[in-house]
Tab-separated table of C-alpha atoms and ligand atoms in Angstrom:
chain	number	residue	atom	x	y	z
K	1	MET	CA	-110.168	-59.739	54.210
K	2	SER	CA	-107.858	-62.045	52.383
K	3	SER	CA	-108.861	-65.203	50.246
K	4	PRO	CA	-107.202	-67.248	48.457
K	5	ASP	CA	-106.182	-66.633	44.530
K	6	THR	CA	-108.868	-68.704	42.973
K	7	SER	CA	-107.957	-67.227	39.245
K	8	ASN	CA	-105.426	-69.887	38.755
K	9	ASN	CA	-108.113	-73.216	38.607
K	10	SER	CA	-105.474	-75.790	36.824
K	11	SER	CA	-105.159	-77.859	40.318
K	12	ALA	CA	-101.702	-77.460	40.974
K	13	THR	CA	-101.038	-80.197	43.905
K	14	THR	CA	-99.193	-79.902	47.461
K	15	THR	CA	-98.281	-82.471	49.903
K	16	ASN	CA	-98.228	-81.186	53.455
K	17	GLN	CA	-95.431	-83.066	55.193
K	18	SER	CA	-96.912	-82.225	58.673
K	19	TRP	CA	-100.059	-84.906	58.102
K	20	GLY	CA	-99.684	-86.474	54.630
K	21	GLY	CA	-99.180	-89.876	55.973
K	22	ARG	CA	-102.504	-90.879	56.089
K	23	PHE	CA	-103.452	-89.273	52.072
K	24	SER	CA	-103.200	-90.913	49.345
K	25	GLU	CA	-103.063	-87.426	46.602
K	26	PRO	CA	-101.723	-84.746	47.276
K	27	THR	CA	-104.245	-81.536	49.003
K	28	ASP	CA	-105.593	-79.523	45.241
K	29	ALA	CA	-104.012	-76.167	45.361
K	30	PHE	CA	-106.628	-74.039	45.272
K	31	VAL	CA	-107.626	-76.154	48.357
K	32	ALA	CA	-104.242	-74.862	50.169
K	33	ALA	CA	-104.773	-71.912	49.997
K	34	PHE	CA	-109.095	-72.138	51.082
K	35	THR	CA	-107.922	-73.440	53.765
K	36	ALA	CA	-104.530	-71.619	54.960
K	37	SER	CA	-104.283	-68.793	57.387
K	38	ILE	CA	-100.729	-68.439	57.504
K	39	ASP	CA	-101.676	-64.605	55.524
K	40	PHE	CA	-103.447	-63.728	58.431
K	41	ASP	CA	-101.987	-65.613	61.837
K	42	LYS	CA	-98.600	-64.651	60.697
K	43	ARG	CA	-99.360	-62.110	63.107
K	44	LEU	CA	-98.795	-64.653	66.201
K	45	TYR	CA	-95.680	-65.743	65.611
K	46	GLN	CA	-94.653	-63.982	69.153
K	47	GLN	CA	-96.605	-66.118	70.920
K	48	ASP	CA	-96.385	-68.699	69.068
K	49	ILE	CA	-92.359	-68.856	69.601
K	50	ARG	CA	-93.546	-67.916	73.357
K	51	GLY	CA	-95.983	-71.142	73.951
K	52	SER	CA	-93.173	-73.061	71.910
K	53	ILE	CA	-90.564	-72.210	74.297
K	54	ALA	CA	-92.585	-72.589	77.339
K	55	HIS	CA	-93.399	-76.423	75.913
K	56	ALA	CA	-90.218	-77.254	74.856
K	57	THR	CA	-89.329	-76.626	79.232
K	58	MET	CA	-92.078	-78.197	80.328
K	59	LEU	CA	-91.416	-81.370	77.978
K	60	ASN	CA	-87.707	-81.443	79.393
K	61	ARG	CA	-88.862	-80.134	83.304
K	62	VAL	CA	-90.719	-83.453	82.812
K	63	GLY	CA	-88.282	-85.936	80.977
K	64	VAL	CA	-89.250	-86.100	77.938
K	65	LEU	CA	-86.762	-83.874	76.327
K	66	THR	CA	-83.258	-84.093	76.939
K	67	ASP	CA	-81.680	-80.834	77.880
K	68	ALA	CA	-79.421	-81.029	74.505
K	69	GLU	CA	-82.805	-81.449	72.563
K	70	LYS	CA	-84.408	-78.429	74.501
K	71	SER	CA	-81.526	-76.458	74.769
K	72	ALA	CA	-81.827	-76.894	70.354
K	73	ILE	CA	-84.693	-76.630	70.383
K	74	ILE	CA	-85.499	-73.000	71.900
K	75	ASP	CA	-82.275	-71.956	70.519
K	76	GLY	CA	-83.821	-72.612	66.960
K	77	LEU	CA	-87.034	-70.508	68.069
K	78	GLU	CA	-85.182	-67.841	69.170
K	79	ALA	CA	-83.226	-67.614	66.268
K	80	ILE	CA	-86.485	-67.891	63.857
K	81	ARG	CA	-87.936	-64.960	66.129
K	82	GLU	CA	-85.120	-63.076	65.052
K	83	ASP	CA	-85.597	-63.830	61.420
K	84	ILE	CA	-89.047	-63.051	61.732
K	85	GLY	CA	-88.942	-60.060	63.236
K	86	ARG	CA	-85.776	-58.629	60.589
K	87	GLY	CA	-88.380	-60.136	57.805
K	88	ASN	CA	-86.353	-62.079	56.865
K	89	ILE	CA	-88.680	-65.370	56.304
K	90	GLU	CA	-90.650	-66.785	53.325
K	91	TRP	CA	-94.541	-67.776	54.852
K	92	SER	CA	-95.328	-70.965	53.178
K	93	VAL	CA	-99.615	-71.462	52.068
K	94	ALA	CA	-98.310	-74.911	52.338
K	95	LEU	CA	-97.089	-74.999	55.334
K	96	GLU	CA	-100.652	-73.592	55.961
K	97	ASP	CA	-100.565	-71.670	59.292
K	98	ILE	CA	-98.094	-70.442	61.155
K	99	HIS	CA	-97.732	-73.321	63.565
K	100	MET	CA	-96.714	-75.431	61.142
K	101	ASN	CA	-94.739	-72.737	58.790
K	102	VAL	CA	-92.783	-72.238	62.246
K	103	GLU	CA	-92.184	-75.874	62.717
K	104	ALA	CA	-90.828	-76.552	59.247
K	105	ARG	CA	-88.260	-73.603	60.059
K	106	LEU	CA	-86.867	-74.912	62.948
K	107	ILE	CA	-86.563	-78.694	61.282
K	108	GLU	CA	-85.065	-77.053	58.551
K	109	ARG	CA	-82.365	-75.201	61.195
K	110	ILE	CA	-81.501	-77.233	63.933
K	111	GLY	CA	-82.763	-81.236	61.766
K	112	ASN	CA	-84.163	-83.845	63.629
K	113	VAL	CA	-85.037	-82.996	66.740
K	114	GLY	CA	-87.135	-80.376	65.401
K	115	LYS	CA	-89.634	-82.740	65.158
K	116	LYS	CA	-89.931	-83.364	68.712
K	117	LEU	CA	-91.541	-79.995	69.344
K	118	HIS	CA	-94.974	-81.308	69.064
K	119	THR	CA	-94.760	-84.255	71.421
K	120	GLY	CA	-97.885	-83.978	73.815
K	121	ARG	CA	-99.892	-80.858	71.795
K	122	SER	CA	-101.762	-79.974	68.600
K	123	ARG	CA	-102.157	-77.438	67.018
K	124	ASN	CA	-106.121	-77.309	68.490
K	125	ASP	CA	-104.139	-76.436	71.853
K	126	GLN	CA	-101.527	-74.190	70.484
K	127	ILE	CA	-103.863	-72.287	68.477
K	128	ALA	CA	-106.150	-71.469	71.484
K	129	THR	CA	-103.412	-70.680	73.418
K	130	ASP	CA	-101.345	-68.068	70.836
K	131	ILE	CA	-104.817	-66.234	70.627
K	132	ARG	CA	-104.779	-65.824	74.090
K	133	LEU	CA	-101.438	-64.575	74.775
K	134	TYR	CA	-102.377	-62.320	71.558
K	135	VAL	CA	-105.443	-60.771	73.367
K	136	ARG	CA	-103.522	-60.520	76.897
K	137	ASP	CA	-100.774	-58.727	75.360
K	138	GLU	CA	-102.895	-55.818	73.619
K	139	ILE	CA	-105.570	-55.577	76.187
K	140	ASP	CA	-102.952	-54.239	78.737
K	141	VAL	CA	-101.682	-52.071	75.006
K	142	ILE	CA	-105.291	-51.298	75.162
K	143	ASN	CA	-105.505	-50.366	78.921
K	144	ALA	CA	-103.061	-48.209	78.814
K	145	GLU	CA	-104.655	-46.177	75.992
K	146	LEU	CA	-107.976	-45.858	77.564
K	147	THR	CA	-105.907	-44.696	80.993
K	148	ARG	CA	-104.465	-41.990	78.715
K	149	LEU	CA	-108.401	-41.009	77.205
K	150	ARG	CA	-109.666	-40.842	80.742
K	151	GLN	CA	-106.799	-38.136	82.180
K	152	GLY	CA	-106.913	-36.524	79.101
K	153	LEU	CA	-111.043	-35.687	79.793
K	154	VAL	CA	-110.408	-35.127	83.122
K	155	GLU	CA	-107.784	-32.720	82.921
K	156	LEU	CA	-109.480	-30.618	80.312
K	157	ALA	CA	-112.681	-30.863	82.371
K	158	TYR	CA	-110.573	-29.460	85.667
K	159	GLN	CA	-110.075	-26.488	83.343
K	160	GLU	CA	-113.473	-26.043	82.296
K	161	ALA	CA	-114.846	-26.631	85.509
K	162	ASP	CA	-116.495	-23.074	85.303
K	163	THR	CA	-117.135	-22.802	82.146
K	164	ILE	CA	-121.010	-22.917	81.534
K	165	MET	CA	-122.972	-24.704	78.556
K	166	PRO	CA	-126.774	-25.852	77.656
K	167	GLY	CA	-127.466	-29.306	78.612
K	168	PHE	CA	-129.930	-30.891	76.374
K	169	THR	CA	-132.684	-33.800	76.146
K	170	HIS	CA	-134.038	-34.889	72.750
K	171	LEU	CA	-130.983	-32.153	72.167
K	172	GLN	CA	-132.828	-29.408	72.960
K	173	ALA	CA	-131.451	-26.461	74.962
K	174	ALA	CA	-132.667	-28.159	79.025
K	175	GLN	CA	-130.418	-27.036	82.145
K	176	PRO	CA	-126.982	-25.311	82.107
K	177	VAL	CA	-124.591	-26.924	82.963
K	178	THR	CA	-120.626	-27.197	83.663
K	179	PHE	CA	-118.918	-28.242	80.261
K	180	GLY	CA	-116.216	-30.404	82.670
K	181	HIS	CA	-119.250	-31.534	83.945
K	182	HIS	CA	-120.363	-33.090	79.813
K	183	LEU	CA	-116.589	-34.204	80.010
K	184	LEU	CA	-116.317	-35.680	83.487
K	185	ALA	CA	-119.597	-37.873	81.502
K	186	TRP	CA	-117.412	-38.889	79.003
K	187	GLN	CA	-115.113	-40.143	81.480
K	188	GLU	CA	-117.713	-42.701	83.319
K	189	MET	CA	-118.060	-44.043	80.311
K	190	VAL	CA	-114.535	-44.913	79.617
K	191	ALA	CA	-114.154	-45.713	83.393
K	192	ARG	CA	-117.182	-47.655	82.821
K	193	ASP	CA	-115.077	-49.337	79.083
K	194	GLN	CA	-112.407	-50.231	81.171
K	195	GLU	CA	-113.676	-51.981	83.969
K	196	ARG	CA	-115.062	-54.140	81.492
K	197	LEU	CA	-111.847	-54.583	79.599
K	198	ALA	CA	-109.923	-56.055	83.302
K	199	ASP	CA	-112.820	-58.733	83.743
K	200	CYS	CA	-112.497	-59.879	80.606
K	201	ARG	CA	-108.644	-60.054	80.832
K	202	LYS	CA	-109.265	-62.648	83.226
K	203	ARG	CA	-111.133	-64.926	81.380
K	204	VAL	CA	-108.468	-64.636	78.863
K	205	ASN	CA	-105.585	-65.047	81.164
K	206	VAL	CA	-105.837	-69.348	81.529
K	207	LEU	CA	-104.188	-72.026	79.852
K	208	PRO	CA	-105.722	-74.240	77.503
K	209	LEU	CA	-101.753	-75.607	76.219
K	210	GLY	CA	-102.041	-79.469	77.241
K	211	ALA	CA	-105.468	-80.128	76.057
K	212	ALA	CA	-103.728	-81.691	73.092
K	213	ALA	CA	-106.101	-82.231	70.050
K	214	LEU	CA	-109.400	-82.799	72.663
K	215	ALA	CA	-108.747	-85.405	75.291
K	216	GLY	CA	-106.009	-84.051	77.193
K	217	THR	CA	-102.292	-86.473	76.525
K	218	THR	CA	-100.408	-89.565	77.373
K	219	TYR	CA	-97.335	-87.591	78.315
K	220	PRO	CA	-96.892	-86.954	82.116
K	221	ILE	CA	-97.158	-83.395	81.078
K	222	ASP	CA	-96.667	-80.579	83.768
K	223	ARG	CA	-99.716	-77.776	83.056
K	224	HIS	CA	-98.995	-75.400	86.219
K	225	LEU	CA	-95.645	-75.616	85.252
K	226	VAL	CA	-96.218	-74.160	81.579
K	227	ALA	CA	-99.220	-71.748	83.107
K	228	GLU	CA	-96.204	-70.290	85.195
K	229	LEU	CA	-93.804	-69.536	82.893
K	230	LEU	CA	-96.693	-68.332	80.407
K	231	GLU	CA	-97.792	-66.245	83.413
K	232	PHE	CA	-101.604	-67.320	82.903
K	233	GLU	CA	-103.459	-66.962	86.207
K	234	ARG	CA	-104.457	-71.325	85.755
K	235	PRO	CA	-104.700	-74.224	83.566
K	236	THR	CA	-108.179	-74.667	81.742
K	237	GLU	CA	-109.717	-77.693	83.669
K	238	ASN	CA	-111.626	-79.173	80.834
K	239	SER	CA	-110.009	-80.039	77.994
K	240	LEU	CA	-112.511	-80.072	75.377
K	241	ASP	CA	-113.785	-76.568	76.552
K	242	SER	CA	-110.185	-75.270	75.860
K	243	VAL	CA	-109.517	-76.336	72.707
K	244	SER	CA	-112.869	-74.928	71.095
K	245	ASP	CA	-113.543	-71.739	73.517
K	246	ARG	CA	-113.945	-68.679	71.858
K	247	ASP	CA	-116.132	-66.763	74.788
K	248	PHE	CA	-113.026	-64.940	75.140
K	249	ALA	CA	-112.964	-63.338	71.829
K	250	ILE	CA	-116.229	-62.934	71.670
K	251	GLU	CA	-116.236	-60.879	75.415
K	252	PHE	CA	-113.028	-58.567	74.175
K	253	THR	CA	-115.465	-58.175	70.950
K	254	ALA	CA	-118.102	-56.777	73.019
K	255	PHE	CA	-115.941	-55.059	75.058
K	256	ALA	CA	-115.220	-52.825	71.696
K	257	SER	CA	-118.502	-52.707	70.761
K	258	LEU	CA	-119.455	-50.388	73.777
K	259	LEU	CA	-116.285	-48.552	74.118
K	260	GLY	CA	-117.304	-47.872	69.703
K	261	MET	CA	-120.566	-47.065	70.911
K	262	HIS	CA	-119.310	-44.520	73.579
K	263	LEU	CA	-116.246	-43.607	71.365
K	264	SER	CA	-119.345	-42.575	68.305
K	265	ARG	CA	-120.995	-41.043	70.716
K	266	MET	CA	-118.508	-38.447	71.602
K	267	SER	CA	-117.488	-38.028	68.420
K	268	GLU	CA	-120.976	-37.367	67.420
K	269	GLU	CA	-121.067	-34.372	69.976
K	270	LEU	CA	-117.668	-32.952	68.624
K	271	VAL	CA	-119.030	-33.305	65.252
K	272	LEU	CA	-121.846	-31.156	66.367
K	273	TRP	CA	-120.257	-28.684	68.756
K	274	ALA	CA	-117.494	-28.056	65.589
K	275	SER	CA	-120.305	-27.339	63.714
K	276	SER	CA	-120.717	-23.007	62.725
K	277	GLN	CA	-124.382	-23.249	63.549
K	278	PHE	CA	-123.438	-24.713	67.639
K	279	ASP	CA	-119.633	-23.455	67.303
K	280	PHE	CA	-119.112	-24.691	71.018
K	281	VAL	CA	-115.501	-26.289	69.937
K	282	GLU	CA	-112.692	-25.640	68.088
K	283	LEU	CA	-110.635	-28.905	66.898
K	284	PRO	CA	-107.229	-28.791	66.351
K	285	ASP	CA	-106.255	-28.286	62.708
K	286	ARG	CA	-103.737	-31.020	63.047
K	287	PHE	CA	-106.785	-33.574	63.252
K	288	CYS	CA	-108.706	-32.071	60.324
K	289	THR	CA	-108.756	-31.897	56.733
K	290	GLY	CA	-110.083	-29.515	54.110
K	291	SER	CA	-112.391	-29.918	51.332
K	292	SER	CA	-110.838	-29.953	47.611
K	293	ILE	CA	-113.662	-27.932	46.086
K	294	MET	CA	-115.087	-25.990	49.367
K	295	PRO	CA	-111.920	-23.767	50.445
K	296	GLN	CA	-113.753	-22.207	53.330
K	297	LYS	CA	-114.540	-26.277	55.086
K	298	LYS	CA	-112.094	-27.477	58.078
K	299	ASN	CA	-113.636	-30.797	58.618
K	300	PRO	CA	-113.919	-32.965	61.764
K	301	ASP	CA	-112.522	-36.433	60.243
K	302	VAL	CA	-111.068	-38.008	62.857
K	303	PRO	CA	-114.441	-37.794	65.364
K	304	GLU	CA	-116.343	-38.369	61.503
K	305	LEU	CA	-114.231	-42.097	61.088
K	306	VAL	CA	-114.034	-43.124	64.402
K	307	ARG	CA	-118.092	-42.768	64.305
K	308	GLY	CA	-118.077	-44.771	60.615
K	309	LYS	CA	-115.331	-47.152	62.444
K	310	THR	CA	-118.079	-48.880	65.194
K	311	GLY	CA	-120.016	-50.118	62.658
K	312	ARG	CA	-116.959	-52.755	61.408
K	313	VAL	CA	-116.930	-53.396	65.360
K	314	TYR	CA	-120.034	-54.078	65.504
K	315	GLY	CA	-120.026	-56.579	62.021
K	316	HIS	CA	-116.778	-58.296	63.851
K	317	LEU	CA	-118.953	-59.366	67.351
K	318	MET	CA	-121.758	-60.133	65.457
K	319	SER	CA	-119.481	-62.246	63.073
K	320	LEU	CA	-118.254	-64.277	66.233
K	321	LEU	CA	-121.135	-65.183	68.010
K	322	THR	CA	-122.618	-66.608	64.377
K	323	LEU	CA	-118.941	-68.377	63.900
K	324	MET	CA	-119.710	-70.498	67.731
K	325	LYS	CA	-123.171	-70.668	67.584
K	326	SER	CA	-123.589	-74.164	66.273
K	327	GLN	CA	-120.432	-75.464	66.438
K	328	PRO	CA	-119.925	-78.880	68.222
K	329	LEU	CA	-117.308	-80.071	70.674
K	330	ALA	CA	-114.684	-79.646	70.606
K	331	TYR	CA	-112.344	-77.648	67.578
K	332	ASN	CA	-113.252	-77.436	64.269
K	333	LYS	CA	-112.353	-75.427	61.527
K	334	ASP	CA	-114.685	-72.657	61.551
K	335	ASN	CA	-112.404	-71.655	64.497
K	336	GLN	CA	-109.760	-70.657	62.161
K	337	GLU	CA	-112.123	-67.888	61.166
K	338	ASP	CA	-112.525	-66.080	64.204
K	339	LYS	CA	-108.587	-63.937	63.611
K	340	GLU	CA	-109.880	-61.692	61.466
K	341	PRO	CA	-112.386	-60.375	62.739
K	342	LEU	CA	-110.397	-60.548	66.170
K	343	PHE	CA	-107.973	-58.814	64.979
K	344	ASP	CA	-109.262	-56.240	63.043
K	345	THR	CA	-111.233	-55.496	65.942
K	346	ILE	CA	-108.364	-54.693	67.943
K	347	ASP	CA	-106.024	-53.009	65.190
K	348	THR	CA	-109.620	-50.464	65.241
K	349	VAL	CA	-109.838	-50.363	68.303
K	350	LYS	CA	-106.554	-48.977	69.014
K	351	GLY	CA	-106.622	-46.465	66.256
K	352	CYS	CA	-109.835	-44.608	67.890
K	353	LEU	CA	-108.066	-44.874	70.981
K	354	ARG	CA	-104.814	-43.179	70.057
K	355	ALA	CA	-107.133	-40.448	67.801
K	356	PHE	CA	-108.938	-39.897	70.810
K	357	ALA	CA	-106.514	-39.697	73.607
K	358	ASP	CA	-104.730	-37.704	70.914
K	359	MET	CA	-107.327	-34.933	70.119
K	360	VAL	CA	-108.866	-34.307	74.222
K	361	PRO	CA	-106.261	-32.955	75.445
K	362	ALA	CA	-106.473	-30.277	72.633
K	363	ILE	CA	-110.017	-29.735	72.407
K	364	GLU	CA	-110.151	-25.643	72.462
K	365	ALA	CA	-113.544	-24.819	74.067
K	366	LYS	CA	-115.033	-21.563	73.081
K	367	ARG	CA	-116.971	-20.501	76.090
K	368	ASP	CA	-118.578	-17.276	75.053
K	369	ASN	CA	-120.334	-19.556	72.350
K	370	MET	CA	-121.224	-21.578	75.204
K	371	PHE	CA	-122.494	-19.361	77.462
K	372	GLU	CA	-124.406	-17.436	74.567
K	373	ALA	CA	-125.869	-20.637	73.750
K	374	ALA	CA	-127.089	-21.437	77.417
K	375	ARG	CA	-128.551	-17.907	78.057
K	376	ARG	CA	-130.805	-17.944	75.258
K	377	GLY	CA	-131.929	-21.117	75.654
K	378	TYR	CA	-133.741	-20.645	78.781
K	379	SER	CA	-132.302	-22.959	80.207
K	380	THR	CA	-132.875	-21.687	83.638
K	381	ALA	CA	-136.798	-22.251	83.918
K	382	THR	CA	-136.188	-25.316	86.075
K	383	ASP	CA	-134.585	-23.097	88.735
K	384	LEU	CA	-137.666	-20.377	88.206
K	385	ALA	CA	-140.083	-22.736	89.328
K	386	ASP	CA	-137.884	-24.555	92.381
K	387	TYR	CA	-137.812	-20.650	93.207
K	388	LEU	CA	-141.623	-20.567	93.243
K	389	VAL	CA	-141.888	-23.819	95.190
K	390	CYS	CA	-139.272	-22.700	97.914
K	391	LYS	CA	-141.937	-19.851	98.376
K	392	GLY	CA	-144.503	-22.178	99.047
K	393	VAL	CA	-146.141	-22.243	95.631
K	394	ALA	CA	-147.347	-26.167	94.314
K	395	PHE	CA	-144.988	-27.660	91.365
K	396	ARG	CA	-147.630	-28.323	89.124
K	397	ASP	CA	-148.241	-24.223	89.422
K	398	ALA	CA	-145.207	-23.288	89.324
K	399	HIS	CA	-144.856	-25.094	85.629
K	400	GLU	CA	-147.485	-23.041	84.839
K	401	ILE	CA	-146.070	-19.901	86.019
K	402	VAL	CA	-142.332	-20.517	84.403
K	403	GLY	CA	-144.058	-21.613	81.190
K	404	LYS	CA	-146.349	-17.919	80.567
K	405	SER	CA	-142.819	-16.294	81.991
K	406	VAL	CA	-141.404	-18.270	78.952
K	407	ALA	CA	-143.311	-17.360	76.312
K	408	TYR	CA	-143.700	-13.675	76.953
K	409	GLY	CA	-139.621	-14.313	76.965
K	410	ILE	CA	-140.011	-15.371	73.836
K	411	GLU	CA	-142.644	-12.699	72.858
K	412	GLN	CA	-140.027	-9.701	74.106
K	413	GLN	CA	-137.028	-11.942	72.980
K	414	ARG	CA	-135.864	-11.342	76.049
K	415	ASP	CA	-134.375	-14.385	78.618
K	416	LEU	CA	-135.700	-15.018	81.660
K	417	SER	CA	-133.273	-12.640	83.611
K	418	GLU	CA	-133.612	-10.282	81.557
K	419	LEU	CA	-136.817	-9.375	82.428
K	420	ARG	CA	-137.049	-6.780	84.911
K	421	LEU	CA	-139.158	-7.352	88.177
K	422	ASP	CA	-142.108	-6.372	87.312
K	423	GLU	CA	-143.237	-8.228	84.207
K	424	LEU	CA	-142.192	-11.465	86.020
K	425	GLN	CA	-144.341	-9.890	89.251
K	426	GLN	CA	-147.116	-10.381	86.092
K	427	PHE	CA	-147.155	-14.046	86.479
K	428	SER	CA	-146.859	-14.609	90.382
K	429	ASP	CA	-146.981	-12.070	93.409
K	430	VAL	CA	-144.240	-14.473	95.454
K	431	ILE	CA	-141.469	-13.453	92.776
K	432	GLU	CA	-138.453	-11.162	94.483
K	433	GLN	CA	-135.603	-9.218	94.035
K	434	ASP	CA	-133.640	-12.315	94.415
K	435	VAL	CA	-135.412	-14.328	91.857
K	436	PHE	CA	-132.269	-12.878	89.678
K	437	ASP	CA	-129.915	-15.173	92.081
K	438	VAL	CA	-131.311	-18.402	91.032
K	439	LEU	CA	-131.993	-16.680	86.784
K	440	SER	CA	-128.497	-16.407	86.307
K	441	LEU	CA	-126.414	-19.487	84.432
K	442	GLU	CA	-123.591	-19.117	87.243
K	443	GLY	CA	-126.519	-19.373	90.203
K	444	SER	CA	-128.565	-22.215	88.289
K	445	VAL	CA	-124.779	-24.623	87.918
K	446	ALA	CA	-123.751	-23.307	91.671
K	447	ALA	CA	-127.201	-24.873	92.979
K	448	ARG	CA	-126.840	-28.275	92.134
K	449	ASN	CA	-124.140	-28.723	94.754
K	450	HIS	CA	-124.045	-32.238	95.600
K	451	ILE	CA	-122.256	-35.502	94.587
K	452	GLY	CA	-122.783	-36.327	90.718
K	453	GLY	CA	-124.168	-32.489	90.492
K	454	THR	CA	-123.146	-30.187	87.454
K	455	ALA	CA	-121.941	-27.460	90.248
K	456	PRO	CA	-118.406	-25.977	89.494
K	457	ASP	CA	-117.306	-26.986	92.790
K	458	GLN	CA	-118.754	-30.511	92.563
K	459	VAL	CA	-116.490	-30.986	89.097
K	460	ARG	CA	-113.625	-30.117	90.865
K	461	ALA	CA	-113.997	-32.837	93.696
K	462	ALA	CA	-114.971	-35.530	90.841
K	463	VAL	CA	-111.537	-34.570	89.549
K	464	GLN	CA	-109.796	-35.238	92.490
K	465	ARG	CA	-111.668	-38.655	93.141
K	466	ALA	CA	-111.336	-39.272	88.731
K	467	ARG	CA	-107.654	-38.473	89.805
K	468	ASP	CA	-106.669	-40.689	92.523
K	469	ALA	CA	-108.964	-43.729	91.315
K	470	LEU	CA	-106.309	-43.403	87.946
K	471	LYS	CA	-103.022	-43.252	90.261
K	472	THR	CA	-104.238	-46.496	91.948
K	473	LEU	CA	-105.074	-47.970	88.139
K	474	GLN	CA	-101.484	-46.735	87.279
K	475	SER	CA	-99.682	-48.191	90.259
K	476	ALA	CA	-101.726	-51.773	89.869
K	477	HIS	CA	-100.218	-51.638	86.276
K	478	ARG	CA	-96.725	-51.108	87.068
K	479	THR	CA	-96.843	-53.838	89.903
K	480	GLU	CA	-98.408	-56.241	87.152
K	481	THR	CA	-95.962	-55.684	84.422
K	482	SER	CA	-92.833	-55.639	86.508
K	483	ALA	CA	-94.208	-58.764	88.820
Q	501	LIG	N1	-104.324	-72.547	61.278
Q	501	LIG	C1	-105.655	-72.994	62.420
Q	501	LIG	C2	-106.737	-72.295	63.424
Q	501	LIG	O1	-106.821	-71.552	62.938
Q	501	LIG	C3	-104.818	-73.801	63.790
Q	501	LIG	C4	-105.103	-75.127	64.304
Q	501	LIG	C5	-105.470	-76.366	63.321
Q	501	LIG	N2	-106.094	-77.359	64.023
Q	501	LIG	C6	-106.971	-78.376	63.179
Q	501	LIG	N3	-106.999	-79.641	63.419
Q	501	LIG	N4	-106.420	-78.206	61.670
Q	501	LIG	O2	-107.554	-72.512	64.009
């Protein structure tokens, strides 16, 4: 995070021409640097200019600007946008923020007519508009990445629909599941994140411009027109709320926190599975790094870093909530502090998603190791209990019988499926040859054959439903972006 340069205590001074009129002395140089936001809000330049072009277009439509004035302003703004894009601009801290930097440039470029652009608006409604435009743009990028990650998970799940691994509770082997089923569990988490993001977008997508400083403006503005030009759903309802509301930023960061939590959980599993203790997956070399001292190491840095980055996103959520908690209506300078946490959240989420969406299709399942771990873990014990229940034994008694069988297996160092029929019959005489159908790992997973169950056929059916859902999402996205 940037902080002003406080090393120079000599109070050199600057005057701000945008609001210097009522001041009898120039701003202290430290204060100018302390209060400026240009170092970080310059990243809003495209949105700021887009908003200004819409505002000027509207001012012309309602008769506040002549055609010539409007054209001069818009041409000037477009030229400035190109200049900035080419890196051809020197940002001025004395001009505080992106709004005044652009405006000063405009006046420099087109002369006094540039001074008319700020008619009927304030930086308060301007910044609220800029951030909403920015967050909306980034939501669309993040949404596409979420789709890509889900597709990767779904296709890998299809590939691994028959792969058997231990399912865990308490990190102890519990019951066999298919790896495809596990991957689809991850996919469900990300699907909920994507839903939350779409919901957040609805509340981002309203236009605050027109609220002016806080009370609205005396000019005959047309907020519906501006909303349409900027592709917002509608203008906001209340001018005081418009300039002070940052709920959307908090909601976005809450979405990011949940997504971060999910990615962190997946990361944790990948880190475990990539270890030689589990040895369930091989992560591609290009997503790992080595150790400078231990030549044998291949470290799962990418999932580790994603897990670690979750912390800063949670931190930003707490920052934003705290930032807003005691603010009286309407705009307060506190709000300037919304940007760095929000921007860092966006950058972090995009980085983590890109890493995951790139990495997931390249995860290689070590099927034999997974199978072997499921076999070692007595993970079909519940199946034996269910088998006994089918033969008329009460579940509690069945539990007891199986417990004894497992203890015997442990002593013999053999899995339940490796015990002979006569050995199993020591514990219950209802056990017959057909018990081996349920004691096999394949039989165990295949038997959980209902919607939401781990059977390979159910995994394939779930994959098909997920593919359909993703297809619908993508065609909705296409119509949205081409509209
Ligand atoms: N840089 C300011 C912010 O980020 C813009 C709005 C400033 N408004 C004001 N009245 N000082 O919030």
